[in-house]
CSV table of C-alpha atoms in Angstrom, one decimal:
chain,number,residue,atom,x,y,z
S,18,MET,CA,3.5,-0.7,8.6
S,19,SER,CA,3.5,2.3,6.3
S,20,LYS,CA,0.5,2.8,4.2
S,21,HIS,CA,0.8,3.4,0.4
S,22,TYR,CA,-1.2,5.9,-1.6
S,23,TYR,CA,-1.2,4.9,-5.3
S,24,VAL,CA,-1.2,7.2,-8.3
S,25,TYR,CA,-1.6,7.1,-12.1
S,26,GLN,CA,0.2,9.3,-14.6
S,27,ILE,CA,-2.3,11.6,-16.3
S,28,ALA,CA,-1.1,10.3,-19.7
S,29,TYR,CA,-2.9,7.0,-18.8
S,30,ILE,CA,-6.2,8.7,-19.2
S,31,TYR,CA,-5.7,10.2,-22.6
S,32,PRO,CA,-6.6,7.2,-24.8
S,33,LEU,CA,-9.7,6.7,-22.8
S,34,LEU,CA,-10.8,10.3,-23.2
S,35,LYS,CA,-10.2,10.1,-27.0
S,36,ALA,CA,-12.2,6.9,-27.2
S,37,LEU,CA,-15.1,8.4,-25.2
S,38,GLY,CA,-15.0,11.6,-27.3
S,39,ASP,CA,-15.2,9.6,-30.5
S,40,SER,CA,-18.1,7.6,-29.2
S,41,GLY,CA,-20.1,10.9,-28.7
S,42,VAL,CA,-19.6,11.4,-24.9
S,43,SER,CA,-19.2,15.0,-23.7
S,44,ILE,CA,-15.8,14.8,-22.1
S,45,GLU,CA,-16.1,18.2,-20.4
S,46,ARG,CA,-19.5,17.2,-18.8
S,47,LEU,CA,-18.2,13.8,-17.7
S,48,ILE,CA,-15.0,15.3,-16.1
S,49,GLY,CA,-17.2,17.9,-14.4
S,50,LYS,CA,-19.1,15.1,-12.6
S,51,SER,CA,-15.9,13.7,-11.2
S,52,SER,CA,-13.0,14.8,-9.0
S,53,LEU,CA,-10.9,15.0,-12.2
S,54,LYS,CA,-12.3,18.5,-12.5
S,55,HIS,CA,-9.9,19.7,-9.8
S,56,PHE,CA,-6.8,18.6,-11.7
S,57,ASN,CA,-4.9,20.1,-14.6
S,58,LEU,CA,-5.0,17.4,-17.2
S,59,SER,CA,-2.8,19.3,-19.7
S,60,ASN,CA,0.5,18.0,-18.3
S,61,SER,CA,0.7,14.3,-19.1
S,62,ASN,CA,3.7,13.7,-16.8
S,63,LYS,CA,1.8,14.7,-13.7
S,64,TYR,CA,-0.1,12.3,-11.4
S,65,ILE,CA,-3.6,11.8,-10.0
S,66,PRO,CA,-4.7,9.5,-7.1
S,67,ALA,CA,-5.7,6.0,-8.2
S,68,GLU,CA,-9.1,6.4,-6.6
S,69,VAL,CA,-9.8,9.6,-8.6
S,70,PHE,CA,-9.0,7.6,-11.8
S,71,TYR,CA,-11.1,4.6,-10.7
S,72,ASP,CA,-14.1,6.8,-9.9
S,73,PHE,CA,-13.8,8.4,-13.4
S,74,LEU,CA,-13.6,4.9,-15.0
S,75,VAL,CA,-16.9,3.9,-13.4
S,76,LEU,CA,-18.5,7.1,-14.6
S,77,ALA,CA,-17.1,6.5,-18.1
S,78,ARG,CA,-18.5,3.0,-18.1
S,79,ASP,CA,-21.9,4.2,-16.9
S,80,SER,CA,-22.0,6.8,-19.6
S,81,GLN,CA,-21.7,4.0,-22.2
S,82,TRP,CA,-24.4,1.8,-20.5
S,83,ASN,CA,-22.1,-1.0,-21.2
S,84,ARG,CA,-20.0,-3.0,-18.7
S,85,SER,CA,-17.7,-4.2,-21.4
S,86,PHE,CA,-17.1,-0.7,-22.8
S,87,ILE,CA,-13.3,-1.1,-22.8
S,88,ALA,CA,-13.8,-4.1,-25.1
S,89,SER,CA,-15.9,-2.0,-27.4
S,90,PHE,CA,-12.9,0.1,-28.5
S,91,PRO,CA,-9.7,-1.7,-27.4
S,92,GLU,CA,-7.8,-0.3,-30.4
S,93,TYR,CA,-7.5,3.0,-28.6
S,94,PHE,CA,-5.3,1.6,-25.8
S,95,LYS,CA,-1.7,1.6,-26.8
S,96,ILE,CA,1.5,2.0,-24.8
S,97,SER,CA,2.7,4.5,-27.5
S,98,ASP,CA,-0.1,6.9,-26.5
S,99,LEU,CA,0.9,7.0,-22.8
S,100,GLY,CA,2.8,10.3,-22.9
S,101,SER,CA,6.4,11.0,-23.8
S,102,TYR,CA,7.7,7.9,-22.1
S,103,GLY,CA,5.1,5.6,-23.7
S,104,ALA,CA,6.0,7.1,-27.1
S,105,ASN,CA,9.7,6.4,-26.5
S,106,LEU,CA,9.1,3.0,-25.0
S,107,SER,CA,7.1,1.9,-28.1
S,108,LYS,CA,10.2,2.6,-30.3
S,109,SER,CA,12.0,-0.4,-29.1
S,110,PRO,CA,12.8,-2.7,-32.0
S,111,THR,CA,12.0,-5.8,-30.1
S,112,LEU,CA,9.1,-7.0,-27.9
S,113,TYR,CA,11.7,-7.9,-25.2
S,114,GLY,CA,12.9,-4.3,-25.1
S,115,VAL,CA,9.4,-3.0,-24.4
S,116,LEU,CA,8.5,-5.6,-21.8
S,117,HIS,CA,11.8,-5.4,-20.0
S,118,GLN,CA,11.9,-1.6,-19.9
S,119,PHE,CA,8.2,-1.5,-18.7
S,120,ILE,CA,9.0,-3.8,-15.9
S,121,VAL,CA,12.0,-1.7,-14.9
S,122,TYR,CA,10.1,1.6,-15.0
S,123,LYS,CA,6.5,0.4,-14.5
S,124,SER,CA,5.8,3.0,-11.8
S,125,VAL,CA,6.2,5.8,-14.3
S,126,PHE,CA,2.7,5.0,-15.5
S,127,GLN,CA,1.2,3.7,-12.2
S,128,THR,CA,2.5,2.9,-8.8
S,129,ASN,CA,0.2,0.0,-8.0
S,130,ILE,CA,1.4,-2.6,-10.4
S,131,ASN,CA,3.5,-5.7,-10.1
S,132,ALA,CA,4.8,-7.1,-13.4
S,133,GLY,CA,7.3,-9.7,-14.4
S,134,LEU,CA,8.7,-11.6,-17.4
S,135,ASP,CA,9.7,-15.3,-17.0
S,136,ILE,CA,11.6,-17.0,-19.8
S,137,PHE,CA,11.6,-20.8,-20.2
S,138,ASP,CA,13.1,-23.2,-22.9
S,139,ASP,CA,10.7,-22.2,-25.7
S,140,GLN,CA,8.1,-20.1,-24.0
S,141,ALA,CA,7.9,-16.8,-22.1
S,142,LYS,CA,5.3,-15.5,-19.7
S,143,PHE,CA,4.4,-11.9,-18.9
S,144,THR,CA,2.5,-11.4,-15.7
S,145,PHE,CA,0.9,-8.4,-14.0
S,146,SER,CA,-1.3,-7.7,-11.0
S,147,LEU,CA,-2.6,-4.6,-9.3
S,148,VAL,CA,-1.7,-4.5,-5.6
S,149,ASP,CA,-4.3,-2.0,-4.3
S,150,LYS,CA,-7.8,-2.9,-2.9
S,151,PHE,CA,-10.2,-4.4,-5.5
S,152,SER,CA,-12.9,-2.1,-6.8
S,153,SER,CA,-15.0,-1.8,-10.0
S,154,GLY,CA,-12.7,1.0,-11.2
S,155,ARG,CA,-9.6,-1.0,-10.5
S,156,LYS,CA,-11.0,-3.9,-12.6
S,157,ILE,CA,-11.7,-1.5,-15.5
S,158,SER,CA,-8.0,-0.3,-15.2
S,159,GLU,CA,-6.9,-3.9,-15.4
S,160,ASN,CA,-8.9,-4.3,-18.6
S,161,ILE,CA,-7.3,-1.3,-20.1
S,162,PHE,CA,-3.8,-2.6,-19.4
S,163,LEU,CA,-4.8,-6.0,-20.9
S,164,ALA,CA,-6.0,-4.2,-24.0
S,165,MET,CA,-2.7,-2.4,-24.2
S,166,LEU,CA,-0.8,-5.7,-24.0
S,167,PHE,CA,-2.9,-7.3,-26.7
S,168,ASN,CA,-2.2,-4.3,-29.0
S,169,LEU,CA,1.5,-4.5,-28.1
S,170,PHE,CA,1.8,-8.2,-29.1
S,171,ARG,CA,-0.1,-7.6,-32.3
S,172,SER,CA,2.2,-4.8,-33.2
S,173,PHE,CA,5.1,-7.2,-33.1
S,174,GLU,CA,3.2,-10.1,-34.7
S,175,THR,CA,0.0,-9.7,-36.7
S,176,LYS,CA,-3.6,-8.7,-35.9
S,177,ASP,CA,-4.4,-12.4,-35.7
S,178,TRP,CA,-1.8,-13.0,-33.0
S,179,LEU,CA,-2.7,-15.7,-30.5
S,180,PRO,CA,-1.1,-16.6,-27.1
S,181,ILE,CA,-0.3,-20.1,-26.0
S,182,GLU,CA,-2.1,-19.5,-22.7
S,183,LEU,CA,-4.0,-16.6,-21.2
S,184,HIS,CA,-4.5,-16.4,-17.4
S,185,ILE,CA,-7.3,-14.3,-15.9
S,186,PRO,CA,-7.8,-13.8,-12.1
S,187,TYR,CA,-11.7,-13.9,-12.4
S,188,ASN,CA,-14.3,-16.5,-13.2
S,189,ILE,CA,-16.5,-14.1,-15.2
S,190,ILE,CA,-15.0,-12.6,-18.3
S,191,SER,CA,-18.1,-11.1,-20.1
S,192,ASP,CA,-16.6,-7.6,-19.7
S,193,ILE,CA,-13.5,-8.5,-21.7
S,194,LYS,CA,-14.6,-11.4,-23.9
S,195,PRO,CA,-15.1,-9.3,-27.0
S,196,MET,CA,-11.5,-8.1,-27.0
S,197,LEU,CA,-9.9,-11.5,-26.3
S,198,PRO,CA,-7.8,-13.0,-29.2
S,199,ARG,CA,-10.0,-15.2,-31.4
S,200,GLY,CA,-8.6,-18.7,-32.0
S,201,LYS,CA,-7.4,-21.7,-30.2
S,202,TYR,CA,-5.4,-21.3,-27.0
S,203,LYS,CA,-5.7,-22.3,-23.4
S,204,LEU,CA,-7.8,-19.8,-21.3
S,205,LEU,CA,-7.4,-20.3,-17.6
S,206,LEU,CA,-9.7,-18.5,-15.1
S,207,ASN,CA,-9.5,-17.8,-11.4
S,208,GLN,CA,-5.7,-17.5,-11.6
S,209,GLN,CA,-3.6,-15.6,-9.1
S,210,GLU,CA,-2.7,-12.9,-11.6
S,211,HIS,CA,-3.0,-11.9,-15.3
S,212,ALA,CA,-0.6,-13.7,-17.5
S,213,ILE,CA,0.2,-14.1,-21.2
S,214,VAL,CA,2.2,-17.2,-22.2
S,215,PHE,CA,3.7,-16.9,-25.7
S,216,PRO,CA,6.5,-18.4,-27.9
S,217,ARG,CA,9.9,-17.2,-26.6
S,218,LYS,CA,11.2,-16.7,-30.2
S,219,ILE,CA,9.0,-13.6,-30.7
S,220,LEU,CA,10.8,-11.7,-27.9
S,221,HIS,CA,13.7,-10.7,-30.1
S,222,LYS,CA,11.8,-10.6,-33.4
S,223,ALA,CA,12.8,-7.3,-35.1
S,224,THR,CA,10.3,-4.9,-36.5
S,225,ASN,CA,10.6,-2.3,-39.2
S,226,ILE,CA,11.0,0.5,-36.7
S,227,SER,CA,14.2,2.4,-37.4
S,228,LEU,CA,14.4,4.4,-34.2
S,229,ASN,CA,16.2,2.4,-31.5
S,230,PHE,CA,15.2,2.6,-27.9
S,231,SER,CA,17.8,4.2,-25.7
S,232,GLU,CA,18.5,1.9,-22.7
S,233,THR,CA,20.1,4.9,-20.9
S,234,ILE,CA,16.7,6.5,-20.4
S,235,SER,CA,15.8,7.1,-16.7
S,236,PRO,CA,12.3,8.5,-16.6
S,237,LYS,CA,11.2,10.1,-13.4
S,238,ALA,CA,8.7,8.1,-11.4
S,239,PRO,CA,7.0,9.0,-8.1
S,240,ASN,CA,8.7,7.6,-5.0
S,241,LEU,CA,6.4,5.4,-3.0
S,242,THR,CA,6.8,7.4,0.2
S,243,VAL,CA,3.6,9.1,1.4
S,244,ALA,CA,5.2,12.5,1.4
S,245,THR,CA,6.6,12.4,-2.2
S,246,THR,CA,3.4,10.8,-3.5
S,247,ILE,CA,1.3,13.7,-2.0
S,248,GLU,CA,3.8,16.2,-3.4
S,249,GLU,CA,3.3,14.7,-6.9
S,250,VAL,CA,-0.5,15.0,-6.6
S,251,LEU,CA,-0.5,18.5,-5.1
S,252,THR,CA,1.4,19.8,-8.1
S,253,SER,CA,-1.3,18.4,-10.4
S,254,TYR,CA,-4.2,20.4,-9.0
S,255,LYS,CA,-5.4,23.3,-11.1
S,256,SER,CA,-4.1,26.8,-10.4
S,257,GLY,CA,-6.3,28.7,-8.0
S,258,TYR,CA,-7.4,25.6,-6.1
S,259,ILE,CA,-5.7,24.9,-2.8
S,260,PRO,CA,-6.8,21.5,-1.6
S,261,SER,CA,-7.4,20.9,2.1
S,262,LEU,CA,-6.3,17.8,4.0
S,263,GLY,CA,-9.9,16.7,3.8
S,264,ASP,CA,-9.9,17.1,0.0
S,265,LEU,CA,-6.7,15.0,-0.3
S,266,ALA,CA,-8.0,12.3,2.0
S,267,LYS,CA,-11.2,12.1,0.0
S,268,HIS,CA,-9.3,11.8,-3.3
S,269,PHE,CA,-7.2,9.0,-1.8
S,270,ASN,CA,-10.3,7.3,-0.3
S,271,THR,CA,-8.9,7.5,3.2
S,272,SER,CA,-9.5,9.5,6.4
S,273,GLU,CA,-7.7,12.7,7.5
S,274,SER,CA,-6.4,10.9,10.6
S,275,SER,CA,-5.0,8.1,8.6
S,276,LEU,CA,-3.2,10.5,6.2
S,277,LYS,CA,-1.9,12.5,9.2
S,278,ARG,CA,-0.5,9.3,10.8
S,279,SER,CA,1.2,8.2,7.5
S,280,LEU,CA,2.8,11.6,7.2
S,281,ARG,CA,3.8,11.7,10.8
S,282,SER,CA,5.6,8.4,10.4
S,283,GLU,CA,7.8,10.2,7.8
S,284,ASN,CA,8.4,13.2,10.1
S,285,THR,CA,6.3,15.6,8.1
S,286,LYS,CA,2.8,17.0,7.8
S,287,PHE,CA,0.4,18.1,5.1
S,288,SER,CA,0.7,21.9,5.8
S,289,LYS,CA,4.5,21.7,5.4
S,290,ILE,CA,4.3,20.0,2.1
S,291,LEU,CA,1.6,22.3,0.8
S,292,GLU,CA,3.4,25.5,1.9
S,293,ASN,CA,6.6,24.4,0.2
S,294,ILE,CA,4.7,23.7,-3.1
S,295,LEU,CA,2.9,27.1,-2.9
S,296,TYR,CA,6.2,28.8,-2.1
S,297,GLN,CA,8.0,27.3,-5.1
S,298,LYS,CA,5.0,28.2,-7.4
S,299,ALA,CA,5.1,31.7,-6.0
S,300,ILE,CA,8.8,32.1,-6.7
S,301,SER,CA,8.3,30.9,-10.3
S,302,LEU,CA,5.4,33.3,-10.9
S,303,LEU,CA,7.2,36.3,-9.4
S,304,ALA,CA,10.5,35.6,-11.2
S,305,GLU,CA,9.2,34.4,-14.6
S,306,THR,CA,6.0,36.4,-15.2
S,307,ASN,CA,4.8,40.0,-15.1
S,308,MET,CA,1.7,39.1,-13.1
S,309,ASN,CA,0.9,41.7,-10.4
S,310,ILE,CA,0.8,40.5,-6.8
S,311,THR,CA,-3.0,40.3,-6.8
S,312,LEU,CA,-3.0,38.0,-9.9
S,313,VAL,CA,-0.2,35.9,-8.4
S,314,SER,CA,-2.2,35.4,-5.2
S,315,GLU,CA,-5.3,34.5,-7.2
S,316,HIS,CA,-3.3,32.1,-9.4
S,317,LEU,CA,-2.2,30.3,-6.2
S,318,GLY,CA,-5.7,30.1,-4.8
S,319,TYR,CA,-5.5,32.7,-2.0
S,320,SER,CA,-8.7,34.5,-1.2
S,321,ASP,CA,-7.0,37.9,-1.1
S,322,SER,CA,-3.5,39.3,-1.7
S,323,PRO,CA,-2.8,40.3,2.0
S,324,ASN,CA,-3.0,36.6,3.0
S,325,PHE,CA,-0.6,35.7,0.2
S,326,ILE,CA,1.8,38.5,1.2
S,327,ARG,CA,1.8,37.4,4.8
S,328,SER,CA,2.5,33.8,3.8
S,329,PHE,CA,5.3,34.7,1.4
S,330,LYS,CA,7.0,36.9,4.0
S,331,LYS,CA,6.8,34.0,6.5
S,332,TRP,CA,8.4,31.7,3.9
S,333,SER,CA,11.1,34.0,2.6
S,334,GLY,CA,11.5,36.8,5.0
S,335,LYS,CA,10.6,39.3,2.2
S,336,THR,CA,7.4,40.6,0.7
S,337,PRO,CA,6.6,39.4,-2.8
S,338,GLY,CA,7.3,42.9,-4.2
S,339,ALA,CA,10.7,43.0,-2.5
S,340,PHE,CA,11.6,39.5,-3.7
S,341,ARG,CA,10.7,40.4,-7.3
S,342,SER,CA,12.7,43.7,-7.1
S,343,ASN,CA,15.7,41.8,-5.8
S,344,GLU,CA,15.4,39.2,-8.6
S,345,LYS,CA,15.3,41.9,-11.3
S,346,HIS,CA,18.2,43.7,-9.7
S,347,GLU,CA,20.3,40.6,-9.7
S,348,LEU,CA,19.6,40.0,-13.4
S,349,VAL,CA,20.8,43.5,-14.4
């Protein structure tokens, strides 16, 4: 059975960083304590391993000395703040449009989620659950998504919106109790998954949003194969940092041998994936910038330019200088 390695879109962390920053936390110092420091967080469409995200969530919680810290500022967590796709998704004129499109393209934000929408005579039920192994960080991630859902429903109803039923898969809810809707509804604990039961009629209730959601949108989401997931993550590392197989295994909270076996089952290996990514980055830098060869090699993470030159010649059959000269000749 093939093993899955789950990832989160970097956009998912942006609302949390803003909330922490506004609460007085030094974001730079906090990131410096975590594996997030190895990743380029400027591109919201890139991906980081779920375990890296979870570890950061635990650090963030500890920085607040408050196990219900997500419930302390739930207003920060909105689907509209989850990158370009989240912003576009939130433009749907109906609640059904948002929920349906999220279910179809849920892996754009995270690859570890199951979500569904069941519609009955006069009620509807939105469900979600995370499929990876339970951890403190994963539970915080669940709380963030629950906060996003509450904000979503309130945006289509009112700030005093109440569900008919709320299902929680735990028997202790002190960490989310402050953000739960206030009023009378049925709260069921120890359920199989999170669920919000609500009146069916609000699914197609129009809002005053004038921009219609385009149902033709097909956002790019990472494939669940091990190789493509690793490719997505490798392109997210900072320039000048070449991760080893050990680094990657640590960031996925697995062993090197397990990662090797997973890749071998797909007829590939880590070095092949990494070399292809470095080659593509090298081509881009040589063709699109005026960096000299030394700077290009440093940007890619090589200890010296001779090593880079040898690698590039192995990949392309040409030296970097010859490749660049040929590119310029073809443009003339």
